[in-house]
Coordinates of C-alpha atoms in Angstrom, one line a residue:
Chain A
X297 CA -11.6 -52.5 5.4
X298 CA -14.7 -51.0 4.0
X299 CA -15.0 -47.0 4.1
X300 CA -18.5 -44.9 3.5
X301 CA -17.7 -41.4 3.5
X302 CA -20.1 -38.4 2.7
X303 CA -19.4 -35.0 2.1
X304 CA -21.5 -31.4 2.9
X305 CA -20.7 -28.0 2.4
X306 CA -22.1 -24.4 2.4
X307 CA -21.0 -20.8 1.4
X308 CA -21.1 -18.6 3.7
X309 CA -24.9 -16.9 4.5
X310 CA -25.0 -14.0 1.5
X311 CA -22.8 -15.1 -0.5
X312 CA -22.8 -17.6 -3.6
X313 CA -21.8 -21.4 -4.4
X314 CA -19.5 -20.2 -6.7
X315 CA -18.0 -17.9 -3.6
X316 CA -17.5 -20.8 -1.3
X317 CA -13.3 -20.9 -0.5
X318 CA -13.4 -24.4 1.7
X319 CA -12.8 -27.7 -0.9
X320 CA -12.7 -31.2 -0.3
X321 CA -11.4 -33.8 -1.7
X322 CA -12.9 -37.5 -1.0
X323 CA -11.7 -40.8 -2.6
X324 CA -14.1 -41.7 -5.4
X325 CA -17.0 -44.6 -4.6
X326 CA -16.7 -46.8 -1.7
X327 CA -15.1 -49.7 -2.3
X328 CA -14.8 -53.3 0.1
X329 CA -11.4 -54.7 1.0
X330 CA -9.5 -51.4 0.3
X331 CA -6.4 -50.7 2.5
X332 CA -6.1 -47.6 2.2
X333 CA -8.3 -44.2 2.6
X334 CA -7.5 -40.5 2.0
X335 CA -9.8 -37.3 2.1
X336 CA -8.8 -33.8 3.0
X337 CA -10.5 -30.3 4.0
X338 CA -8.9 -27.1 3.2
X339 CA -10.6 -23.9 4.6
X340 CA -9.5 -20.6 2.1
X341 CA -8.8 -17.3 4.1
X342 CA -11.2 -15.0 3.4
X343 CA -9.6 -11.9 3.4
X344 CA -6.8 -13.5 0.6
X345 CA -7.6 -13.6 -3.2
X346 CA -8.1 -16.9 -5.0
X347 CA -8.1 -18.7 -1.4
X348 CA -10.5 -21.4 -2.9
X349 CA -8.3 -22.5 -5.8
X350 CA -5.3 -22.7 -3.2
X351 CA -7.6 -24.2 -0.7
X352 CA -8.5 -26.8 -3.7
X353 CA -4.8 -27.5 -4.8
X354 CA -3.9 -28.5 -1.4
X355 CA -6.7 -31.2 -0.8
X356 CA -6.1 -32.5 -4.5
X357 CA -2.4 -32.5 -3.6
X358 CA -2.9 -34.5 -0.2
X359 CA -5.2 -37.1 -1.6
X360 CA -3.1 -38.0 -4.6
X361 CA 0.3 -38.6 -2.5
X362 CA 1.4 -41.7 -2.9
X363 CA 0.5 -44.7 -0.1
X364 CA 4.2 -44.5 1.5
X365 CA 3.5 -41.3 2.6
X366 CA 2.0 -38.0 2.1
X367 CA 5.1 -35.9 1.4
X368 CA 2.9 -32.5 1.2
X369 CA 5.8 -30.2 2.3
X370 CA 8.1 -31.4 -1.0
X371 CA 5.4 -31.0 -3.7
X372 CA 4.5 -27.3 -2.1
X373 CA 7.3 -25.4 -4.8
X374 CA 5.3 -27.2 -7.6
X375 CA 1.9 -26.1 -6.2
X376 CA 2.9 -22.9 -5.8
X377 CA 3.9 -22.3 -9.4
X378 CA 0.7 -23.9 -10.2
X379 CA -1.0 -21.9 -8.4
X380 CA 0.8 -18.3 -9.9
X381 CA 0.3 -19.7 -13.4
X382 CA -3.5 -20.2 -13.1
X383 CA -3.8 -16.7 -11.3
X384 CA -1.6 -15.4 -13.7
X385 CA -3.7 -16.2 -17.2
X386 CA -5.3 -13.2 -17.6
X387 CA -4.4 -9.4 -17.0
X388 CA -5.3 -8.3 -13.7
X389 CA -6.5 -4.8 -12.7
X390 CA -3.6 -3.1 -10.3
X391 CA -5.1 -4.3 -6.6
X392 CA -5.7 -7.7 -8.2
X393 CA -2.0 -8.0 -9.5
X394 CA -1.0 -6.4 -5.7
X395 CA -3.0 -9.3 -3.9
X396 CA -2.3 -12.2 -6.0
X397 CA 1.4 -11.4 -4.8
X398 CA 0.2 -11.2 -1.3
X399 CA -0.4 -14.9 -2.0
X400 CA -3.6 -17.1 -0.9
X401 CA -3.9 -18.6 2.3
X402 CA -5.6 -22.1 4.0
X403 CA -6.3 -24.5 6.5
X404 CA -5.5 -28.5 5.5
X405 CA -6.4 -31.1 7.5
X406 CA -5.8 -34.8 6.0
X407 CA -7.1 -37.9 6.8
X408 CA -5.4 -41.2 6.0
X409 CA -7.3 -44.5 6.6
X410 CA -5.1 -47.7 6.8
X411 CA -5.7 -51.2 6.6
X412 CA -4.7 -53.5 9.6
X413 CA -2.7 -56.9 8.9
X414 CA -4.5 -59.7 7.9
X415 CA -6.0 -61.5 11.2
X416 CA -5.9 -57.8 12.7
X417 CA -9.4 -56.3 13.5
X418 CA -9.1 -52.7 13.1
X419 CA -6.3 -50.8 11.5
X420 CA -3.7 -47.2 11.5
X421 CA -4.5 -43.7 11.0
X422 CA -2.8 -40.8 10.7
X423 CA -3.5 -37.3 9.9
X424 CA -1.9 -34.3 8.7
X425 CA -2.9 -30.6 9.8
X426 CA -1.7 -26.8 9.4
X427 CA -4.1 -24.8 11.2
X428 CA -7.7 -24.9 12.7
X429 CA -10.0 -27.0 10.9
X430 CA -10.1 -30.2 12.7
X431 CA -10.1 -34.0 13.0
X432 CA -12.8 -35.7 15.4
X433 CA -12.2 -39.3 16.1
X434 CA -15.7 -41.0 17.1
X435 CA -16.3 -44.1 18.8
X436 CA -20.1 -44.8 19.8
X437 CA -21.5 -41.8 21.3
X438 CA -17.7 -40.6 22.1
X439 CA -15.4 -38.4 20.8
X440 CA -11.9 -40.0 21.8
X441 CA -9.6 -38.1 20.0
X442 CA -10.2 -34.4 18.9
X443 CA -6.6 -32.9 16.6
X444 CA -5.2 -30.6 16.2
X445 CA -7.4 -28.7 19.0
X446 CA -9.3 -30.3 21.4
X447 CA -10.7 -27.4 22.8
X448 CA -13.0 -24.3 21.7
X449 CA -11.2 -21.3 23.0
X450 CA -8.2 -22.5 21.3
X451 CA -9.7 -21.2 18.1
X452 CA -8.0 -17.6 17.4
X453 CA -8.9 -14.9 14.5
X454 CA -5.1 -16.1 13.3
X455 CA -4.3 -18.9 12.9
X456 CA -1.1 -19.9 10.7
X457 CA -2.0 -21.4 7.4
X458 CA -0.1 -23.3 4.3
X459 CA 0.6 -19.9 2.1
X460 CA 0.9 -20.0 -1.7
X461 CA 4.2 -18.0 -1.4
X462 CA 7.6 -19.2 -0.4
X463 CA 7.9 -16.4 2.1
X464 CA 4.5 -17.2 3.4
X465 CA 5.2 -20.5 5.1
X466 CA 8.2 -19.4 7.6
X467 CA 6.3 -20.6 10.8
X468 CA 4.9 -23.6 9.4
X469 CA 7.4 -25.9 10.7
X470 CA 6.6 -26.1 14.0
X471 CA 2.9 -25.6 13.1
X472 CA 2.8 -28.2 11.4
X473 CA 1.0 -31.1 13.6
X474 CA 0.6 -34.7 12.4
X475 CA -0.9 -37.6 14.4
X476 CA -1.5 -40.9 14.5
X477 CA -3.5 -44.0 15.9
X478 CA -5.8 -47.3 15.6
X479 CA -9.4 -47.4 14.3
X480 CA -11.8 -50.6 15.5
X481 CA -14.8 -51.7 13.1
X482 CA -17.4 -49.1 13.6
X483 CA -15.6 -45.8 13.9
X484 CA -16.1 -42.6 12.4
X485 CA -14.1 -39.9 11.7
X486 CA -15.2 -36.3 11.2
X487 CA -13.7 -34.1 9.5
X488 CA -14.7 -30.4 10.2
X489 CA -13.5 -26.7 9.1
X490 CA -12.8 -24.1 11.5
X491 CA -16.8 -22.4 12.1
X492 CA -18.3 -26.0 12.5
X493 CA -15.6 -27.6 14.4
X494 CA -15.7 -24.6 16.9
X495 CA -19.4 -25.3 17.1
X496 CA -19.1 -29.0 18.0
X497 CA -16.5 -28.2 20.6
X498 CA -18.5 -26.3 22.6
X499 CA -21.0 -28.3 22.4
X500 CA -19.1 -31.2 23.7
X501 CA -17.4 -29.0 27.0
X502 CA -21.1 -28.0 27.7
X503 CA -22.0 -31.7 28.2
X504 CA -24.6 -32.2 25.1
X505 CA -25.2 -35.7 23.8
X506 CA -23.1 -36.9 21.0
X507 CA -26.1 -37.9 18.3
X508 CA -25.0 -39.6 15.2
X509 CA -25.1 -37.9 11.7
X510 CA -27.7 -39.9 10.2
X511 CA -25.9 -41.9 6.7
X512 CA -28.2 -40.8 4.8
X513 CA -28.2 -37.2 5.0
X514 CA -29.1 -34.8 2.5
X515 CA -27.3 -32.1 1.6
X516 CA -30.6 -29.7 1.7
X517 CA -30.8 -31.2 5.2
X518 CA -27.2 -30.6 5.8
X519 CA -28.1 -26.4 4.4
X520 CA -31.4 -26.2 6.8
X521 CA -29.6 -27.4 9.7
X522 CA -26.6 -24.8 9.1
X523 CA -29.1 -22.2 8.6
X524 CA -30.6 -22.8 11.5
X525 CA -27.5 -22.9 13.6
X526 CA -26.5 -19.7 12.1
X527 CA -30.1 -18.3 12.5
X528 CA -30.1 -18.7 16.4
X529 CA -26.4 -17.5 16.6
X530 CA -24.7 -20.6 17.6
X531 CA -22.7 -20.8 14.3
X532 CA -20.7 -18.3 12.6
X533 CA -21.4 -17.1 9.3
X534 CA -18.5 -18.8 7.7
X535 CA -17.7 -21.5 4.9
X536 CA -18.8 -24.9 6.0
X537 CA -17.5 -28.3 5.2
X538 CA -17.7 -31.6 6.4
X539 CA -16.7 -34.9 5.9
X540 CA -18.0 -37.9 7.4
X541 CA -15.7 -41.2 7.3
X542 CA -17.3 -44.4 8.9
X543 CA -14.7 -47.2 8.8
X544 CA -15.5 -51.0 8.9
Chain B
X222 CA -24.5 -6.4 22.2
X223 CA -22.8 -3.7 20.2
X224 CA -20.4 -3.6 17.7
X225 CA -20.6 -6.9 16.3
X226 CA -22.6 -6.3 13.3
X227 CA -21.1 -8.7 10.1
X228 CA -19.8 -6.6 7.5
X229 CA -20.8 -7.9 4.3
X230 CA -22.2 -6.3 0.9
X231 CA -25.4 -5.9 1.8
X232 CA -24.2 -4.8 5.1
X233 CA -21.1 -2.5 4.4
X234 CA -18.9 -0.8 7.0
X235 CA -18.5 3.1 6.8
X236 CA -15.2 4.7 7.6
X237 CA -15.3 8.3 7.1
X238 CA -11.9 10.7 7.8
X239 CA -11.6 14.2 8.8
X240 CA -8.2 15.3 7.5
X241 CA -6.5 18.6 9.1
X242 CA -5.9 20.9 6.0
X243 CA -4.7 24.0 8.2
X244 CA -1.8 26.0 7.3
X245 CA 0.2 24.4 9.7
X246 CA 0.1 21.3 8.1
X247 CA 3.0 22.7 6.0
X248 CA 5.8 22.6 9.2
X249 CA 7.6 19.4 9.4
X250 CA 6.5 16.3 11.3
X251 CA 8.5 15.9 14.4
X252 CA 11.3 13.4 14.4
X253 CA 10.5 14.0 9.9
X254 CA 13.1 16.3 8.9
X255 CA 12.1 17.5 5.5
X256 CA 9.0 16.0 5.5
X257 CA 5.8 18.5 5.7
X258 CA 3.0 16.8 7.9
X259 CA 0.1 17.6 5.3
X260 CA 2.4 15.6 2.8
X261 CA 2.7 12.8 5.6
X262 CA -0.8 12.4 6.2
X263 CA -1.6 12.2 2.1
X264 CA 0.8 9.3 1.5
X265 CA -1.0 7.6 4.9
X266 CA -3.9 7.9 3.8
X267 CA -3.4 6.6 0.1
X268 CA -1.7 3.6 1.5
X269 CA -4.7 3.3 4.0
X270 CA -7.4 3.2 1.1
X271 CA -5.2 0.8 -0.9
X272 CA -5.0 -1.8 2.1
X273 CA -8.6 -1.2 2.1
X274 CA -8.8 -2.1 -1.1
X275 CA -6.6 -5.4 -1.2
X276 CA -8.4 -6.2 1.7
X277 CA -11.8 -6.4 0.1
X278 CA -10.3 -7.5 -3.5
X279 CA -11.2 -11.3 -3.9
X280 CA -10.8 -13.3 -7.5
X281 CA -13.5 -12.4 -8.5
X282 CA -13.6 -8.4 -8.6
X283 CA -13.8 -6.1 -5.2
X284 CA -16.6 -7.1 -2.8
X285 CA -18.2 -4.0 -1.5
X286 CA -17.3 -4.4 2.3
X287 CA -16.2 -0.8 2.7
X288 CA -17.8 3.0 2.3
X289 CA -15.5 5.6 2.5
X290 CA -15.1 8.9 2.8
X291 CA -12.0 11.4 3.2
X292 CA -13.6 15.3 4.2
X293 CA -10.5 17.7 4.2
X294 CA -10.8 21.3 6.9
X295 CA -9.1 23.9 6.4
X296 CA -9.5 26.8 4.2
X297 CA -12.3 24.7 3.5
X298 CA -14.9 22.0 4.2
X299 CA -15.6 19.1 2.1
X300 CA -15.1 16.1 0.4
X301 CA -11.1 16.0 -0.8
X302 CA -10.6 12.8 -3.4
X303 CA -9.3 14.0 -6.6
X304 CA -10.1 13.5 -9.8
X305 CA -12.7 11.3 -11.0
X306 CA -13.8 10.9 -7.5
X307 CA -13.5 14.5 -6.8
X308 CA -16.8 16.0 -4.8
X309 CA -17.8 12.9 -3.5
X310 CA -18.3 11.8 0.0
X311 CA -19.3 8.1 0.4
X312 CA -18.1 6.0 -2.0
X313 CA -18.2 1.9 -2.3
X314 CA -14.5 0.7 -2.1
X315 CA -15.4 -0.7 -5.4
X316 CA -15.3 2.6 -7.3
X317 CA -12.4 3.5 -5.1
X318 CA -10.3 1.0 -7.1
X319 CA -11.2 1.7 -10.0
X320 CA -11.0 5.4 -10.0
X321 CA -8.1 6.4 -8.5
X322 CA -6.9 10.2 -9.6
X323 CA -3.2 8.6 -11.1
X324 CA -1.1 5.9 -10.2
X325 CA 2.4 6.8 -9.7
X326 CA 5.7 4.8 -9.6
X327 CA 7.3 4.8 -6.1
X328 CA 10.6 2.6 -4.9
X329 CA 10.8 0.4 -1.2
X330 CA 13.7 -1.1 -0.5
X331 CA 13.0 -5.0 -0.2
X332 CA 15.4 -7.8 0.9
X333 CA 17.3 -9.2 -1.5
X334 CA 17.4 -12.8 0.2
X335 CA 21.5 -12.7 1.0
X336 CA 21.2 -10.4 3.5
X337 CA 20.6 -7.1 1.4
X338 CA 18.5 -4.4 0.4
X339 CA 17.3 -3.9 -3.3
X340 CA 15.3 -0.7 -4.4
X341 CA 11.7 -1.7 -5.6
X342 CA 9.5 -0.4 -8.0
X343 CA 6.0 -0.1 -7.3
X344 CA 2.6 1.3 -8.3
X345 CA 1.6 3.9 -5.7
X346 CA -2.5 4.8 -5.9
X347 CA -2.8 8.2 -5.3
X348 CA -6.6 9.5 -4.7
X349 CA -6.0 12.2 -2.1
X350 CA -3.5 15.4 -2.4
X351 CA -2.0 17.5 0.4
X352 CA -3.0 20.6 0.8
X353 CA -2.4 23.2 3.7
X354 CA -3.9 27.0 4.2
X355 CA -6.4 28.5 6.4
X356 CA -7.6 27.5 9.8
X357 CA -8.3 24.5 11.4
X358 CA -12.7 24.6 11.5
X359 CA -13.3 21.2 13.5
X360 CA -16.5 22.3 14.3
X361 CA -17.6 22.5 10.8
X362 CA -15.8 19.3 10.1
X363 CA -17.8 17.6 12.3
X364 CA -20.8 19.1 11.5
X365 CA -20.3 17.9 7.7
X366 CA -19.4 14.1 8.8
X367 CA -22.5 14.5 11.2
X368 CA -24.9 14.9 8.0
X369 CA -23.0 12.6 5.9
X370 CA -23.4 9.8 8.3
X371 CA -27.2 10.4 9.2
X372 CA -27.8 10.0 5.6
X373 CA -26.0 6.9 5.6
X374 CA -27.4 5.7 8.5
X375 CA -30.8 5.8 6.8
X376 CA -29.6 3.8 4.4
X377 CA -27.9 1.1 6.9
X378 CA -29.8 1.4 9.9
X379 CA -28.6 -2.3 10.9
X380 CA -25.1 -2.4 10.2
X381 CA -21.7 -2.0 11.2
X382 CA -21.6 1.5 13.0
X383 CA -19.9 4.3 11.3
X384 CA -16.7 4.9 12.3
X385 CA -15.2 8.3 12.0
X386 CA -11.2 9.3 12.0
X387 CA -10.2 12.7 12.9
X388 CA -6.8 13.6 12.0
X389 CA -5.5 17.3 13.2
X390 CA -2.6 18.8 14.2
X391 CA -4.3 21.8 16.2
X392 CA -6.8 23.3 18.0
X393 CA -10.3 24.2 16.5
X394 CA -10.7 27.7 15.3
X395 CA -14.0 27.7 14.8
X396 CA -14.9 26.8 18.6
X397 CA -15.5 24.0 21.1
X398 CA -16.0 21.1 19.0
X399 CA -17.3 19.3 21.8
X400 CA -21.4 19.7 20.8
X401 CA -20.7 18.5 17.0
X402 CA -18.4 15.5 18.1
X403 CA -21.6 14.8 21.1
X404 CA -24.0 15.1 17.7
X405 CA -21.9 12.7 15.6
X406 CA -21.3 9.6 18.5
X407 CA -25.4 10.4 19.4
X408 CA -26.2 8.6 15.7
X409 CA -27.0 4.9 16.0
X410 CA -27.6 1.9 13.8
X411 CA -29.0 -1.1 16.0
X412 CA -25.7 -2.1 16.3
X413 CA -24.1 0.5 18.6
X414 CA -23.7 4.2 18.3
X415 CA -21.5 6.0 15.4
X416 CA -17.3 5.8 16.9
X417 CA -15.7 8.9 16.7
X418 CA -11.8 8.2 16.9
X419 CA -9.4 11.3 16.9
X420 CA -5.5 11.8 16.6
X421 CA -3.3 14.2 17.2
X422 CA -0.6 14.7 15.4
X423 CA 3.0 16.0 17.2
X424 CA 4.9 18.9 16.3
X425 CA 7.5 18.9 19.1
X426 CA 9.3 15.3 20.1
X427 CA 6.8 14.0 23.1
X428 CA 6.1 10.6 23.6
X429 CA 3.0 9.4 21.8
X430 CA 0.3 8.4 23.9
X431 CA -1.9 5.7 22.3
X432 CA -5.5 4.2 23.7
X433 CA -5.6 5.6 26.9
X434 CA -8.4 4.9 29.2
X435 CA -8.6 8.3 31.4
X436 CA -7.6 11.7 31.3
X437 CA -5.0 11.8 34.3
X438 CA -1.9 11.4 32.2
X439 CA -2.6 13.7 29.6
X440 CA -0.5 16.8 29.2
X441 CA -2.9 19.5 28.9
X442 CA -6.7 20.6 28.6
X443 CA -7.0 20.3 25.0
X444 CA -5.4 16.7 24.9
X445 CA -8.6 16.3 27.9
X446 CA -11.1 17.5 25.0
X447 CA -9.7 15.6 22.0
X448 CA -10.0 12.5 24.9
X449 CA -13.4 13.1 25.8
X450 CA -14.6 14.1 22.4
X451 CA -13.3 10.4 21.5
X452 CA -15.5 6.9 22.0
X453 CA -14.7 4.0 24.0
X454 CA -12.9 1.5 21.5
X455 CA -15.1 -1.3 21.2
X456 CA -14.2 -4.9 22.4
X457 CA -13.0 -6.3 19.2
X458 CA -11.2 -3.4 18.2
X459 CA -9.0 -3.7 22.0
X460 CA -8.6 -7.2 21.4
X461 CA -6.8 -6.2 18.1
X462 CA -5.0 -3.5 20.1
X463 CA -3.7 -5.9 22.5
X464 CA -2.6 -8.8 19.8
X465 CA -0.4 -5.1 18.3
X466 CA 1.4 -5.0 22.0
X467 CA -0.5 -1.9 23.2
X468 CA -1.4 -2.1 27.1
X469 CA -5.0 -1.1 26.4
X470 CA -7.4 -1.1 29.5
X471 CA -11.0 -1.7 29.4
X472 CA -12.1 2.2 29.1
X473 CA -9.5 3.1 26.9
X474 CA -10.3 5.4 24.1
X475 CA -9.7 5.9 20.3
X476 CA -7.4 8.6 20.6
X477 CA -3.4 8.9 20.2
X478 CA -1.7 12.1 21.3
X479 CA 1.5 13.6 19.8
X480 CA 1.2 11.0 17.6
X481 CA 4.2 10.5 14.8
X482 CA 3.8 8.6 11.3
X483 CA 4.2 5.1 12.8
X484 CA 1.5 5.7 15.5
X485 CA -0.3 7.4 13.2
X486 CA -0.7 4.0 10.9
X487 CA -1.1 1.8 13.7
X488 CA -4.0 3.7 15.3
X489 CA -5.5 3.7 12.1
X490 CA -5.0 0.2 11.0
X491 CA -6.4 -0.8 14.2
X492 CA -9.3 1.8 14.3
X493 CA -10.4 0.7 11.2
X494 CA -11.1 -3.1 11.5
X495 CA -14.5 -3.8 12.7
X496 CA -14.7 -7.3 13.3
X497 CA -16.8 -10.1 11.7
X498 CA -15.7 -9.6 8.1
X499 CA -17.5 -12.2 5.9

């Protein structure tokens, strides 16, 4: 199995790099005859306080599981107390102590890429995902698979996210989705937080042609192509991250 | 389309309140034994400003989302923050966390995960303090917010529109306050025109009426002007409405009747989330 992947990303219009609460995490270079793949997007809630380190955790976390199985949901007590120990370093002013206890909030999705047997053209994957950013399985110019929603008006202002406090994750359970299925040579995968994959929804129910992302892609192509988007109202002014996974 | 201006820092939202300070305010809130409506109203609004302020608190310091403004009417008209803040009108939520007048100690009860309650200490941000005497001059009242927000306005002619909160528990003293409130909703940004929400706060036990949409169940003819004094709520805002469990209709308005403390924080939490929040 050989993997290319390519990451892009974007703060929000207005605001800063340093301000931008999605995080990725990608397996390092691409390497032939691997037999297994993992990347992750996490999308920060904006309206929680150090969103972006949680957000960050969680990929990190997801990616470094070992192959027999991402067990996110056992190492969560551990990154939670990671989590309030970096938060709690330095003195906080009152509303910073008050929201740090309100705990951080994201969206994970998680890709795993697997190997088939030997003789076997093609292989597994399987995908983990709490909340609305979103998986886009690509074959040619189709999308056969969209997780966990395949539809744009499924999108809501609240969606249920992976908390950084205990009491935050009560509904997770059954919100948790997980899927799986088979690649064949020449797939890609897209991975896409909530703004973008909203975007590319739409576009797909109002009948627009599927063009490829072109491999090699810019990320200053990636920016002018969000701005415009967001310029002409068609995206929302919101963190944007996505992965590209082409598996052969 | 209206009303769906982004809220951002360069772009802040304006909420501006108009807080009954009449003598009345002293009587108890119905349903409240003990509990003076004026003092009520304080501890709502101090908990309002410090949602506000956890709202727009991020890891890196408070992001200026929010102006606000809290005018007291009574025995008089003005701006009513105290201490450091004291005499303002308009100020960034950023200053608002950093200067309130004291923080005090309160407890909550909190479960105490085996099926218990535990009292809870926590800090309680205090920068506005009941007060009651005099009258109840609306007019003026909304004569003051009317020339706070057109200088704001100047300032922010694309944003957010201003939303203003009237809070009272009577009728206006100082005449029909139907021209001012006209002169207050008639200011504009590009986004939509300024959103003048009022409530009413109950002395006798009545059922509250939240959000309605005409005037044909209200009780009497000043529950008809405080409804027609008050603007349509805005899409976003009745889609919030709705997600809280209200039954709100497509011309309902931002106005609650006989309202107690619990309808009195859910109108405002809901009257004060424009949408689009980046």
């Amino acid at each position: 199995m050989y993997v290319a992947s390519n990451a892009y990303w974007l703060p929000k219009a207005g605001n800063s790099d340093e301000e931008y609460e999605d995080a990725f995490c990608i397996e390092s270079e691409p390497v032939a005859h691997r037999t297994f793949f993992r990347c992750a997007v996490a999308d920060g809630e904006t309206e929680t306080s150090f969103s972006g380190l949680w957000a960050a955790m969680l990929v990190r976390a997801y990616c470094c599981s070992p192959q027999d199985g991402p067990n996110l949901h056992d190492e969560l007590p551990r990154l939670q107390a990671d989590w309030r120990e970096q938060v709690g370093r330095k003195p906080l002013p009152w509303y910073a102590e008050q929201k740090a206890l309100q705990g951080a909030f994201a969206a994970l999705l998680g890709l795993t890429v697997m190997a088939g047997a030997a003789g076997e053209v093609g292989g597994r994957w399987e995908t983990l995902a709490v909340g609305d950013s979103c998986l886009f399985h690509v074959r040619g110019a189709e999308v056969i698979g969209a997780f966990p929603l395949d539809h744009a008006e499924a999108f809501s202002n609240r969606p249920v996210l992976r908390s950084s406090n205990d009491g935050g994750n009560g509904e997770l359970a059954e919100h948790r989705a997980c899927a799986v299925g088979a690649w064949e040579p020449g797939d890609t995968f897209y991975l896409m937080t909530d703004a973008l994959a909203h975007w590319f929804l739409t576009r797909i129910e109002r009948g627009h042609t599927l063009r490829p992302l072109p491999s090699r892609l810019e990320q200053s192509e990636f920016a002018g192509w969000i701005a415009d988007l967001r310029r002409v109202g068609e995206l929302r002014n919101d963190d944007v991250t996505l992965l590209r996974v082409h598996v052969t | 389309m209206s009303y769906e201006a982004e809220i951002s820092r360069v772009n802040p939202a304006c909420l501006l309140f108009l807080v009954d300070q009449s003598g009345s305010m002293e009587d108890d809130w119905s349903g409240e034994p003990g509990k003076k409506k004026a003092d009520g109203l304080a501890t709502i609004i101090n908990r309002l400003l410090q949602n506000l302020v956890l709202k727009c608190a991020k890891s890196e310091g408070i992001r200026d989302y929010y102006h606000v403004g809290v005018i007291g009417y009574g025995g008089n008209v003005g701006p009513a923050f105290s201490g450091e803040l004291s005499g303002r009108d308009l100020v960034p939520i950023s200053e608002i966390a950093n200067a309130p007048a004291r923080i005090e100690e309160r407890t909550r009860k909190v479960d105490d995960g085996v099926g218990g309650l535990v009292d809870q200490t926590v800090k309680f941000p205090v920068w506005f303090d009941a007060t009651a005497s005099g009258g109840t001059p609306m007019r003026a009242a909304l004569s003051c917010a009317e020339g706070i927000l057109t200088a704001w306005i100047s300032q922010h002619a694309d944003g957010f529109p201003p939303i203003v909160i009237n809070i009272t528990d009577g009728e206006s003293t100082d005449g029909d306050p139907t021209q001012a409130a006209g002169a207050v909703t008639s200011l504009a940004t590009t986004d939509g025109q300024a959103l003048l929400f009022n409530v009413h706060l109950s002395e006798q036990r009545a059922e509250p009426i939240q959000f309605p949409d005409g005037e044909a169940g209200l009780p009497d003819q000043y529950a008809k002007l405080l409804f027609r004094m008050s603007s349509p709520l805005p899409p976003s805002m009745q889609g919030v409405a709705r997600q809280e469990g209200f039954e709100v209709g497509e011309g309902a308005r931002g106005f609650a009747f006989n309202a107690d403390m619990v309808s009195v924080i859910q109108f405002l939490d809901i009257g004060t989330r424009p949408s689009n929040l980046r």
